[in-house]
């Protein structure tokens, strides 16, 4: 049996390895369109390669997928983070888990992961062809894979070609009868070119609640202010879950920030009054409010028109209400997006309605299987 694997990324390599280990007599050919293998692995995690997540909680892991959550839950019961860590350890790559849950090679070098995959493929005699783009697949008593440098007949095919930023890049799969969900960016930061908050680059809050005004979308977590707007886990998560709506908004919308991490206005007012009454001789600048960084607190005070040197004892009801409002309902105009470093994630791809979830086989083209970002699955 001859099996063609389309895509020289992590999904393609691992699919090829598993296919060979499952059928030692099979001839596996991996086709990569570029001259470089595992290029996205090379840059992931800032060149360190975040291999997987340290959590073993399948429910929590599946919940991190805005699209494909139910399929991921099913898949993770069969092959979880425990299994992928064990595979790399068995292939000589020692791993460690950071406090934030990300798993990296002890070497802190993505080459450790790349070398393990390349060596495993070589040991199994998997044939690898670079600069071999597949432009067309024909079903003909098996499959004919063709391109400017390819004309190969195989019995089965695994498509692990990665995400496409444009729907045109998925037409070759649509022509075979698969439903395609239009690709749009996911996992990006928010640009705020007209907001003065960008004067605080590097300031971060450990727990903020962010909401897209007028929508159902919100997220909670660390927030980072940048010279172009806002980033950090809370923003990235929000961008992923709201990806389709934000594309429809053309990335122009209002963002509401609750700097307290989600406390209600009543709770915030109660805590403010308690702080003020404990030492009325203090000035506003000296208040320790929800562990906010001093630069951010000064910025918020200025936004409300209150002097930092004003004694707490002189605060009236209106001033306290202004502080409560800016802490819980601080709004900013977003105009644009920025992809996170060199990494990017695309929402969209081959619809899960076209796939048999038990086998990952195409429902419309028997003998064709899918893996990785070519599917309409993405996680935060």
mmCIF file of C-alpha atoms in Angstrom:
data_model
loop_
_atom_site.group_PDB
_atom_site.id
_atom_site.type_symbol
_atom_site.label_atom_id
_atom_site.label_comp_id
_atom_site.label_asym_id
_atom_site.label_seq_id
_atom_site.Cartn_x
_atom_site.Cartn_y
_atom_site.Cartn_z
ATOM 1 C CA UNK A 1 0.000 0.000 0.000
ATOM 2 C CA UNK A 2 1.212 3.492 -0.871
ATOM 3 C CA UNK A 3 0.073 6.408 1.311
ATOM 4 C CA UNK A 4 0.638 10.049 0.401
ATOM 5 C CA UNK A 5 0.890 12.616 3.199
ATOM 6 C CA UNK A 6 0.449 16.219 2.084
ATOM 7 C CA UNK A 7 2.212 18.708 4.363
ATOM 8 C CA UNK A 8 5.652 18.811 5.967
ATOM 9 C CA UNK A 9 4.582 20.354 9.258
ATOM 10 C CA UNK A 10 4.195 18.713 12.660
ATOM 11 C CA UNK A 11 0.781 17.238 11.792
ATOM 12 C CA UNK A 12 2.080 15.799 8.523
ATOM 13 C CA UNK A 13 5.175 14.274 10.078
ATOM 14 C CA UNK A 14 3.342 12.722 12.984
ATOM 15 C CA UNK A 15 0.594 11.388 10.696
ATOM 16 C CA UNK A 16 3.236 9.823 8.437
ATOM 17 C CA UNK A 17 5.013 8.246 11.403
ATOM 18 C CA UNK A 18 1.796 6.814 12.832
ATOM 19 C CA UNK A 19 0.688 5.500 9.434
ATOM 20 C CA UNK A 20 3.992 3.666 9.016
ATOM 21 C CA UNK A 21 4.000 2.284 12.556
ATOM 22 C CA UNK A 22 0.435 1.066 11.988
ATOM 23 C CA UNK A 23 1.369 -0.676 8.723
ATOM 24 C CA UNK A 24 5.047 -1.522 8.420
ATOM 25 C CA UNK A 25 4.597 -2.730 4.826
ATOM 26 C CA UNK A 26 3.166 0.601 3.638
ATOM 27 C CA UNK A 27 5.217 2.941 1.466
ATOM 28 C CA UNK A 28 4.750 6.425 2.950
ATOM 29 C CA UNK A 29 5.581 9.519 0.890
ATOM 30 C CA UNK A 30 5.476 12.943 2.548
ATOM 31 C CA UNK A 31 5.052 15.906 0.169
ATOM 32 C CA UNK A 32 6.093 19.393 1.308
ATOM 33 C CA UNK A 33 5.481 22.355 -1.017
ATOM 34 C CA UNK A 34 8.407 24.456 0.270
ATOM 35 C CA UNK A 35 12.100 23.645 0.460
ATOM 36 C CA UNK A 36 11.990 23.655 4.277
ATOM 37 C CA UNK A 37 10.474 21.086 6.616
ATOM 38 C CA UNK A 38 8.750 21.872 9.926
ATOM 39 C CA UNK A 39 9.193 25.627 9.435
ATOM 40 C CA UNK A 40 6.348 26.563 11.781
ATOM 41 C CA UNK A 41 7.730 24.270 14.485
ATOM 42 C CA UNK A 42 11.031 26.108 14.117
ATOM 43 C CA UNK A 43 9.536 29.490 15.090
ATOM 44 C CA UNK A 44 6.872 28.356 17.572
ATOM 45 C CA UNK A 45 7.318 29.465 21.156
ATOM 46 C CA UNK A 46 9.833 32.076 20.068
ATOM 47 C CA UNK A 47 12.120 29.378 18.674
ATOM 48 C CA UNK A 48 11.762 27.167 21.762
ATOM 49 C CA UNK A 49 8.720 25.188 20.470
ATOM 50 C CA UNK A 50 5.847 24.910 22.926
ATOM 51 C CA UNK A 51 5.175 21.218 22.318
ATOM 52 C CA UNK A 52 1.843 20.849 24.097
ATOM 53 C CA UNK A 53 -0.038 21.859 27.246
ATOM 54 C CA UNK A 54 0.870 20.484 30.649
ATOM 55 C CA UNK A 55 -2.746 19.948 31.666
ATOM 56 C CA UNK A 56 -4.166 16.433 31.691
ATOM 57 C CA UNK A 57 -7.739 17.681 32.168
ATOM 58 C CA UNK A 58 -9.452 16.759 28.899
ATOM 59 C CA UNK A 59 -12.567 18.848 29.621
ATOM 60 C CA UNK A 60 -10.451 21.954 30.249
ATOM 61 C CA UNK A 61 -8.265 21.333 27.194
ATOM 62 C CA UNK A 62 -11.255 20.881 24.888
ATOM 63 C CA UNK A 63 -12.833 24.068 26.273
ATOM 64 C CA UNK A 64 -9.834 26.018 24.922
ATOM 65 C CA UNK A 65 -11.004 25.368 21.342
ATOM 66 C CA UNK A 66 -13.410 28.005 19.968
ATOM 67 C CA UNK A 67 -14.061 25.702 17.019
ATOM 68 C CA UNK A 68 -13.945 21.898 17.116
ATOM 69 C CA UNK A 69 -14.474 21.581 20.859
ATOM 70 C CA UNK A 70 -16.625 18.443 20.696
ATOM 71 C CA UNK A 71 -14.322 16.696 18.227
ATOM 72 C CA UNK A 72 -11.259 17.605 20.302
ATOM 73 C CA UNK A 73 -12.828 16.125 23.417
ATOM 74 C CA UNK A 74 -13.381 12.851 21.564
ATOM 75 C CA UNK A 75 -9.859 12.919 20.086
ATOM 76 C CA UNK A 76 -8.145 13.731 23.384
ATOM 77 C CA UNK A 77 -9.665 10.656 25.024
ATOM 78 C CA UNK A 78 -7.810 8.596 22.414
ATOM 79 C CA UNK A 79 -4.597 10.624 22.238
ATOM 80 C CA UNK A 80 -3.925 13.267 24.887
ATOM 81 C CA UNK A 81 -1.158 15.546 26.093
ATOM 82 C CA UNK A 82 0.103 12.620 28.189
ATOM 83 C CA UNK A 83 0.650 10.555 25.037
ATOM 84 C CA UNK A 84 2.482 13.246 23.074
ATOM 85 C CA UNK A 85 4.804 13.977 26.007
ATOM 86 C CA UNK A 86 5.542 10.256 26.364
ATOM 87 C CA UNK A 87 6.282 9.988 22.622
ATOM 88 C CA UNK A 88 8.906 12.725 22.682
ATOM 89 C CA UNK A 89 10.448 11.424 25.912
ATOM 90 C CA UNK A 90 10.686 7.966 24.314
ATOM 91 C CA UNK A 91 12.463 9.572 21.351
ATOM 92 C CA UNK A 92 15.113 11.222 23.497
ATOM 93 C CA UNK A 93 13.591 14.672 24.035
ATOM 94 C CA UNK A 94 13.353 15.650 27.692
ATOM 95 C CA UNK A 95 10.538 18.097 28.423
ATOM 96 C CA UNK A 96 9.555 20.474 31.206
ATOM 97 C CA UNK A 97 6.358 22.355 32.056
ATOM 98 C CA UNK A 98 6.338 26.092 32.785
ATOM 99 C CA UNK A 99 4.134 27.666 35.452
ATOM 100 C CA UNK A 100 1.772 28.859 32.693
ATOM 101 C CA UNK A 101 1.220 25.243 31.580
ATOM 102 C CA UNK A 102 3.229 25.335 28.351
ATOM 103 C CA UNK A 103 5.537 22.382 27.706
ATOM 104 C CA UNK A 104 8.986 22.953 26.179
ATOM 105 C CA UNK A 105 12.039 20.803 25.451
ATOM 106 C CA UNK A 106 14.670 21.077 28.211
ATOM 107 C CA UNK A 107 17.035 22.372 25.533
ATOM 108 C CA UNK A 108 14.699 25.383 24.983
ATOM 109 C CA UNK A 109 15.458 24.882 21.299
ATOM 110 C CA UNK A 110 12.905 23.875 18.659
ATOM 111 C CA UNK A 111 15.635 21.921 16.855
ATOM 112 C CA UNK A 112 15.274 19.196 19.512
ATOM 113 C CA UNK A 113 11.675 18.616 18.375
ATOM 114 C CA UNK A 114 12.538 18.877 14.682
ATOM 115 C CA UNK A 115 15.422 16.427 15.022
ATOM 116 C CA UNK A 116 13.224 13.890 16.852
ATOM 117 C CA UNK A 117 10.596 13.951 14.101
ATOM 118 C CA UNK A 118 13.168 13.774 11.301
ATOM 119 C CA UNK A 119 15.031 10.878 12.948
ATOM 120 C CA UNK A 120 11.795 8.956 13.563
ATOM 121 C CA UNK A 121 10.765 9.414 9.920
ATOM 122 C CA UNK A 122 14.209 8.353 8.714
ATOM 123 C CA UNK A 123 14.247 5.239 10.942
ATOM 124 C CA UNK A 124 10.913 4.193 9.421
ATOM 125 C CA UNK A 125 12.154 4.815 5.843
ATOM 126 C CA UNK A 126 9.490 7.428 5.152
ATOM 127 C CA UNK A 127 10.161 9.058 1.807
ATOM 128 C CA UNK A 128 10.269 12.855 2.018
ATOM 129 C CA UNK A 129 9.947 15.129 -1.001
ATOM 130 C CA UNK A 130 10.447 18.874 -0.603
ATOM 131 C CA UNK A 131 9.522 21.549 -3.180
ATOM 132 C CA UNK A 132 6.666 19.235 -4.154
ATOM 133 C CA UNK A 133 3.422 21.165 -4.031
ATOM 134 C CA UNK A 134 0.232 19.170 -4.573
ATOM 135 C CA UNK A 135 -2.098 21.271 -6.699
ATOM 136 C CA UNK A 136 -4.707 18.675 -7.615
ATOM 137 C CA UNK A 137 -6.053 15.368 -6.333
ATOM 138 C CA UNK A 138 -8.007 13.020 -8.568
ATOM 139 C CA UNK A 139 -9.909 9.993 -7.314
ATOM 140 C CA UNK A 140 -9.109 7.145 -9.703
ATOM 141 C CA UNK A 141 -8.889 3.644 -8.183
ATOM 142 C CA UNK A 142 -6.895 5.325 -5.450
ATOM 143 C CA UNK A 143 -5.616 8.885 -5.835
ATOM 144 C CA UNK A 144 -3.497 10.717 -8.375
ATOM 145 C CA UNK A 145 -1.556 13.547 -6.725
ATOM 146 C CA UNK A 146 -0.310 16.089 -9.195
ATOM 147 C CA UNK A 147 1.564 19.370 -9.307
ATOM 148 C CA UNK A 148 4.276 21.062 -11.359
ATOM 149 C CA UNK A 149 6.862 18.613 -9.935
ATOM 150 C CA UNK A 150 4.564 15.787 -8.807
ATOM 151 C CA UNK A 151 2.615 13.042 -10.523
ATOM 152 C CA UNK A 152 2.125 10.194 -8.085
ATOM 153 C CA UNK A 153 -0.523 7.535 -7.658
ATOM 154 C CA UNK A 154 -1.285 6.443 -4.086
ATOM 155 C CA UNK A 155 -3.845 4.189 -2.439
ATOM 156 C CA UNK A 156 -4.733 6.561 0.371
ATOM 157 C CA UNK A 157 -3.960 10.159 1.227
ATOM 158 C CA UNK A 158 -3.639 12.179 4.420
ATOM 159 C CA UNK A 159 -4.107 15.928 4.025
ATOM 160 C CA UNK A 160 -2.120 17.846 6.662
ATOM 161 C CA UNK A 161 -1.364 20.896 4.532
ATOM 162 C CA UNK A 162 -1.968 23.456 7.291
ATOM 163 C CA UNK A 163 -4.252 26.462 7.415
ATOM 164 C CA UNK A 164 -4.784 28.851 4.524
ATOM 165 C CA UNK A 165 -5.267 32.596 5.087
ATOM 166 C CA UNK A 166 -7.454 32.785 1.963
ATOM 167 C CA UNK A 167 -10.283 30.566 0.757
ATOM 168 C CA UNK A 168 -8.580 30.280 -2.648
ATOM 169 C CA UNK A 169 -5.941 28.129 -0.984
ATOM 170 C CA UNK A 170 -8.591 25.528 -0.162
ATOM 171 C CA UNK A 171 -10.322 25.343 -3.546
ATOM 172 C CA UNK A 172 -8.554 22.086 -4.442
ATOM 173 C CA UNK A 173 -10.348 20.446 -1.500
ATOM 174 C CA UNK A 174 -13.650 22.170 -2.217
ATOM 175 C CA UNK A 175 -13.595 20.815 -5.775
ATOM 176 C CA UNK A 176 -13.610 17.294 -4.334
ATOM 177 C CA UNK A 177 -16.910 18.051 -2.585
ATOM 178 C CA UNK A 178 -15.786 19.169 0.873
ATOM 179 C CA UNK A 179 -17.569 22.012 2.620
ATOM 180 C CA UNK A 180 -15.121 24.834 3.373
ATOM 181 C CA UNK A 181 -15.516 27.332 6.209
ATOM 182 C CA UNK A 182 -14.066 30.679 5.023
ATOM 183 C CA UNK A 183 -10.695 31.409 6.696
ATOM 184 C CA UNK A 184 -10.320 34.461 8.925
ATOM 185 C CA UNK A 185 -7.521 35.364 11.373
ATOM 186 C CA UNK A 186 -7.692 34.094 14.925
ATOM 187 C CA UNK A 187 -5.437 34.764 17.941
ATOM 188 C CA UNK A 188 -4.334 38.367 17.416
ATOM 189 C CA UNK A 189 -3.795 41.555 19.392
ATOM 190 C CA UNK A 190 -5.885 44.734 19.222
ATOM 191 C CA UNK A 191 -4.655 47.980 17.675
ATOM 192 C CA UNK A 192 -5.737 51.251 19.311
ATOM 193 C CA UNK A 193 -4.021 53.985 17.275
ATOM 194 C CA UNK A 194 -6.155 56.807 18.694
ATOM 195 C CA UNK A 195 -6.046 55.816 22.368
ATOM 196 C CA UNK A 196 -3.660 57.374 24.894
ATOM 197 C CA UNK A 197 -3.381 54.094 26.804
ATOM 198 C CA UNK A 198 -0.624 53.181 24.322
ATOM 199 C CA UNK A 199 1.613 55.557 26.306
ATOM 200 C CA UNK A 200 1.929 52.723 28.881
ATOM 201 C CA UNK A 201 3.744 49.986 26.886
ATOM 202 C CA UNK A 202 4.842 47.084 29.050
ATOM 203 C CA UNK A 203 2.277 47.672 31.782
ATOM 204 C CA UNK A 204 0.405 44.456 32.600
ATOM 205 C CA UNK A 205 -2.497 43.425 34.801
ATOM 206 C CA UNK A 206 -2.690 39.878 36.104
ATOM 207 C CA UNK A 207 -6.461 39.626 35.890
ATOM 208 C CA UNK A 208 -8.691 41.757 33.688
ATOM 209 C CA UNK A 209 -12.139 41.144 32.250
ATOM 210 C CA UNK A 210 -12.511 42.223 28.605
ATOM 211 C CA UNK A 211 -15.732 42.467 26.597
ATOM 212 C CA UNK A 212 -16.586 43.425 23.025
ATOM 213 C CA UNK A 213 -19.300 46.035 23.508
ATOM 214 C CA UNK A 214 -22.641 45.055 22.010
ATOM 215 C CA UNK A 215 -21.760 41.365 21.695
ATOM 216 C CA UNK A 216 -21.833 38.154 23.740
ATOM 217 C CA UNK A 217 -18.038 37.852 23.709
ATOM 218 C CA UNK A 218 -15.894 38.308 26.800
ATOM 219 C CA UNK A 219 -12.721 36.822 28.276
ATOM 220 C CA UNK A 220 -10.740 36.961 31.483
ATOM 221 C CA UNK A 221 -7.024 36.770 32.251
ATOM 222 C CA UNK A 222 -3.721 38.663 32.107
ATOM 223 C CA UNK A 223 -3.703 41.790 29.926
ATOM 224 C CA UNK A 224 -0.682 43.565 28.481
ATOM 225 C CA UNK A 225 -0.640 47.159 27.217
ATOM 226 C CA UNK A 226 1.570 47.632 24.170
ATOM 227 C CA UNK A 227 2.740 50.596 22.113
ATOM 228 C CA UNK A 228 0.033 49.707 19.536
ATOM 229 C CA UNK A 229 -2.856 48.715 21.842
ATOM 230 C CA UNK A 230 -3.544 45.658 23.965
ATOM 231 C CA UNK A 231 -2.312 42.066 24.045
ATOM 232 C CA UNK A 232 -1.878 39.276 26.578
ATOM 233 C CA UNK A 233 -3.851 36.047 27.164
ATOM 234 C CA UNK A 234 -7.200 37.784 27.810
ATOM 235 C CA UNK A 235 -7.051 39.655 24.482
ATOM 236 C CA UNK A 236 -5.750 36.677 22.495
ATOM 237 C CA UNK A 237 -8.481 34.429 23.892
ATOM 238 C CA UNK A 238 -11.147 37.026 23.102
ATOM 239 C CA UNK A 239 -9.837 37.411 19.542
ATOM 240 C CA UNK A 240 -9.996 33.647 18.981
ATOM 241 C CA UNK A 241 -13.507 33.053 20.279
ATOM 242 C CA UNK A 242 -14.892 36.146 18.529
ATOM 243 C CA UNK A 243 -12.829 35.695 15.349
ATOM 244 C CA UNK A 244 -15.721 35.501 12.875
ATOM 245 C CA UNK A 245 -17.648 38.427 14.363
ATOM 246 C CA UNK A 246 -14.516 40.609 14.518
ATOM 247 C CA UNK A 247 -13.860 39.942 10.829
ATOM 248 C CA UNK A 248 -17.405 41.100 10.077
ATOM 249 C CA UNK A 249 -16.746 44.252 12.133
ATOM 250 C CA UNK A 250 -13.616 44.826 9.971
ATOM 251 C CA UNK A 251 -11.726 44.947 13.279
ATOM 252 C CA UNK A 252 -13.389 48.211 14.322
ATOM 253 C CA UNK A 253 -15.260 47.966 17.630
ATOM 254 C CA UNK A 254 -15.377 49.117 21.248
ATOM 255 C CA UNK A 255 -13.596 47.142 23.946
ATOM 256 C CA UNK A 256 -14.723 47.332 27.557
ATOM 257 C CA UNK A 257 -12.119 46.578 30.229
ATOM 258 C CA UNK A 258 -12.880 45.748 33.841
ATOM 259 C CA UNK A 259 -9.485 46.292 35.476
ATOM 260 C CA UNK A 260 -10.578 44.540 38.687
ATOM 261 C CA UNK A 261 -10.875 41.144 37.027
ATOM 262 C CA UNK A 262 -14.653 40.984 37.016
ATOM 263 C CA UNK A 263 -15.862 42.516 40.289
ATOM 264 C CA UNK A 264 -19.241 44.258 40.024
ATOM 265 C CA UNK A 265 -19.607 47.999 40.478
ATOM 266 C CA UNK A 266 -21.225 47.423 43.878
ATOM 267 C CA UNK A 267 -18.299 45.249 45.019
ATOM 268 C CA UNK A 268 -15.732 47.729 43.708
ATOM 269 C CA UNK A 269 -17.430 50.653 45.415
ATOM 270 C CA UNK A 270 -17.540 48.743 48.700
ATOM 271 C CA UNK A 271 -13.828 47.942 48.518
ATOM 272 C CA UNK A 272 -12.930 51.514 47.559
ATOM 273 C CA UNK A 273 -14.872 52.927 50.504
ATOM 274 C CA UNK A 274 -13.160 50.467 52.843
ATOM 275 C CA UNK A 275 -9.716 51.510 51.534
ATOM 276 C CA UNK A 276 -10.499 55.185 51.865
ATOM 277 C CA UNK A 277 -11.941 54.937 55.379
ATOM 278 C CA UNK A 278 -8.939 52.926 56.608
ATOM 279 C CA UNK A 279 -6.620 55.896 56.107
ATOM 280 C CA UNK A 280 -8.231 59.138 55.014
ATOM 281 C CA UNK A 281 -4.925 60.991 55.202
ATOM 282 C CA UNK A 282 -3.686 59.087 52.172
ATOM 283 C CA UNK A 283 -3.626 60.686 48.752
ATOM 284 C CA UNK A 284 -5.281 58.980 45.815
ATOM 285 C CA UNK A 285 -1.914 58.036 44.318
ATOM 286 C CA UNK A 286 -1.028 56.087 47.481
ATOM 287 C CA UNK A 287 -4.101 53.851 47.328
ATOM 288 C CA UNK A 288 -3.372 50.179 46.582
ATOM 289 C CA UNK A 289 -6.357 49.472 44.326
ATOM 290 C CA UNK A 290 -6.785 45.863 43.136
ATOM 291 C CA UNK A 291 -2.988 45.478 42.797
ATOM 292 C CA UNK A 292 -2.997 47.726 39.736
ATOM 293 C CA UNK A 293 0.430 48.922 38.530
ATOM 294 C CA UNK A 294 1.177 52.462 39.675
ATOM 295 C CA UNK A 295 1.490 53.808 36.114
ATOM 296 C CA UNK A 296 -1.920 52.404 35.179
ATOM 297 C CA UNK A 297 -3.546 53.750 38.348
ATOM 298 C CA UNK A 298 -2.114 57.210 37.617
ATOM 299 C CA UNK A 299 -3.437 56.978 34.050
ATOM 300 C CA UNK A 300 -6.926 56.016 35.249
ATOM 301 C CA UNK A 301 -6.949 58.838 37.796
ATOM 302 C CA UNK A 302 -6.022 61.289 35.060
ATOM 303 C CA UNK A 303 -8.770 59.841 32.863
ATOM 304 C CA UNK A 304 -11.355 60.618 35.557
ATOM 305 C CA UNK A 305 -9.967 64.139 36.053
ATOM 306 C CA UNK A 306 -8.897 63.477 39.652
ATOM 307 C CA UNK A 307 -5.637 64.826 41.052
ATOM 308 C CA UNK A 308 -3.218 62.163 42.304
ATOM 309 C CA UNK A 309 -2.339 64.384 45.291
ATOM 310 C CA UNK A 310 -5.952 64.774 46.350
ATOM 311 C CA UNK A 311 -6.495 63.436 49.917
ATOM 312 C CA UNK A 312 -8.927 60.539 50.127
ATOM 313 C CA UNK A 313 -10.824 62.399 52.842
ATOM 314 C CA UNK A 314 -11.866 65.017 50.284
ATOM 315 C CA UNK A 315 -13.434 62.550 47.861
ATOM 316 C CA UNK A 316 -17.122 63.142 47.285
ATOM 317 C CA UNK A 317 -19.741 60.671 46.103
ATOM 318 C CA UNK A 318 -19.434 61.768 42.464
ATOM 319 C CA UNK A 319 -15.654 61.255 42.471
ATOM 320 C CA UNK A 320 -16.019 57.770 43.945
ATOM 321 C CA UNK A 321 -18.607 56.912 41.305
ATOM 322 C CA UNK A 322 -16.209 58.098 38.576
ATOM 323 C CA UNK A 323 -13.496 55.829 39.958
ATOM 324 C CA UNK A 324 -15.879 52.867 40.083
ATOM 325 C CA UNK A 325 -16.891 53.531 36.470
ATOM 326 C CA UNK A 326 -13.321 53.712 35.127
ATOM 327 C CA UNK A 327 -12.296 50.575 37.026
ATOM 328 C CA UNK A 328 -15.214 48.456 35.809
ATOM 329 C CA UNK A 329 -16.332 50.018 32.531
ATOM 330 C CA UNK A 330 -13.256 51.500 30.866
ATOM 331 C CA UNK A 331 -13.851 51.642 27.096
ATOM 332 C CA UNK A 332 -11.456 51.885 24.155
ATOM 333 C CA UNK A 333 -11.825 52.167 20.388
ATOM 334 C CA UNK A 334 -10.152 49.285 18.545
ATOM 335 C CA UNK A 335 -9.151 49.887 14.939
ATOM 336 C CA UNK A 336 -7.208 46.969 13.493
ATOM 337 C CA UNK A 337 -5.313 43.880 14.562
ATOM 338 C CA UNK A 338 -1.762 42.588 14.765
ATOM 339 C CA UNK A 339 -0.763 38.928 14.509
ATOM 340 C CA UNK A 340 1.067 37.643 17.569
ATOM 341 C CA UNK A 341 4.823 37.771 16.881
ATOM 342 C CA UNK A 342 5.675 35.508 13.912
ATOM 343 C CA UNK A 343 2.977 33.017 14.774
ATOM 344 C CA UNK A 344 -0.565 33.061 13.469
ATOM 345 C CA UNK A 345 -3.664 30.917 13.630
ATOM 346 C CA UNK A 346 -6.452 30.740 11.075
ATOM 347 C CA UNK A 347 -10.090 30.121 11.887
ATOM 348 C CA UNK A 348 -11.732 28.149 9.087
ATOM 349 C CA UNK A 349 -10.823 25.324 6.741
ATOM 350 C CA UNK A 350 -12.407 21.980 5.896
ATOM 351 C CA UNK A 351 -15.733 21.851 7.717
ATOM 352 C CA UNK A 352 -16.085 19.228 10.416
ATOM 353 C CA UNK A 353 -19.374 18.307 8.741
ATOM 354 C CA UNK A 354 -17.292 16.801 5.925
ATOM 355 C CA UNK A 355 -15.334 14.533 8.301
ATOM 356 C CA UNK A 356 -16.089 11.237 10.066
ATOM 357 C CA UNK A 357 -15.096 12.094 13.629
ATOM 358 C CA UNK A 358 -14.280 8.490 14.535
ATOM 359 C CA UNK A 359 -11.650 8.049 11.831
ATOM 360 C CA UNK A 360 -10.906 11.560 10.468
ATOM 361 C CA UNK A 361 -11.806 10.175 7.036
ATOM 362 C CA UNK A 362 -13.591 12.336 4.493
ATOM 363 C CA UNK A 363 -17.309 11.613 4.220
ATOM 364 C CA UNK A 364 -17.304 12.531 0.532
ATOM 365 C CA UNK A 365 -13.986 11.040 -0.615
ATOM 366 C CA UNK A 366 -13.321 7.605 0.967
ATOM 367 C CA UNK A 367 -9.635 6.940 1.533
ATOM 368 C CA UNK A 368 -8.820 10.601 2.212
ATOM 369 C CA UNK A 369 -8.017 11.640 5.789
ATOM 370 C CA UNK A 370 -7.365 14.990 7.472
ATOM 371 C CA UNK A 371 -5.093 16.233 10.253
ATOM 372 C CA UNK A 372 -4.088 19.594 11.687
ATOM 373 C CA UNK A 373 -4.949 23.178 10.820
ATOM 374 C CA UNK A 374 -6.420 22.412 7.397
ATOM 375 C CA UNK A 375 -9.533 21.555 9.438
ATOM 376 C CA UNK A 376 -11.852 24.164 10.944
ATOM 377 C CA UNK A 377 -10.333 23.626 14.387
ATOM 378 C CA UNK A 378 -8.226 26.086 16.346
ATOM 379 C CA UNK A 379 -7.361 26.621 19.994
ATOM 380 C CA UNK A 380 -6.091 29.446 22.163
#
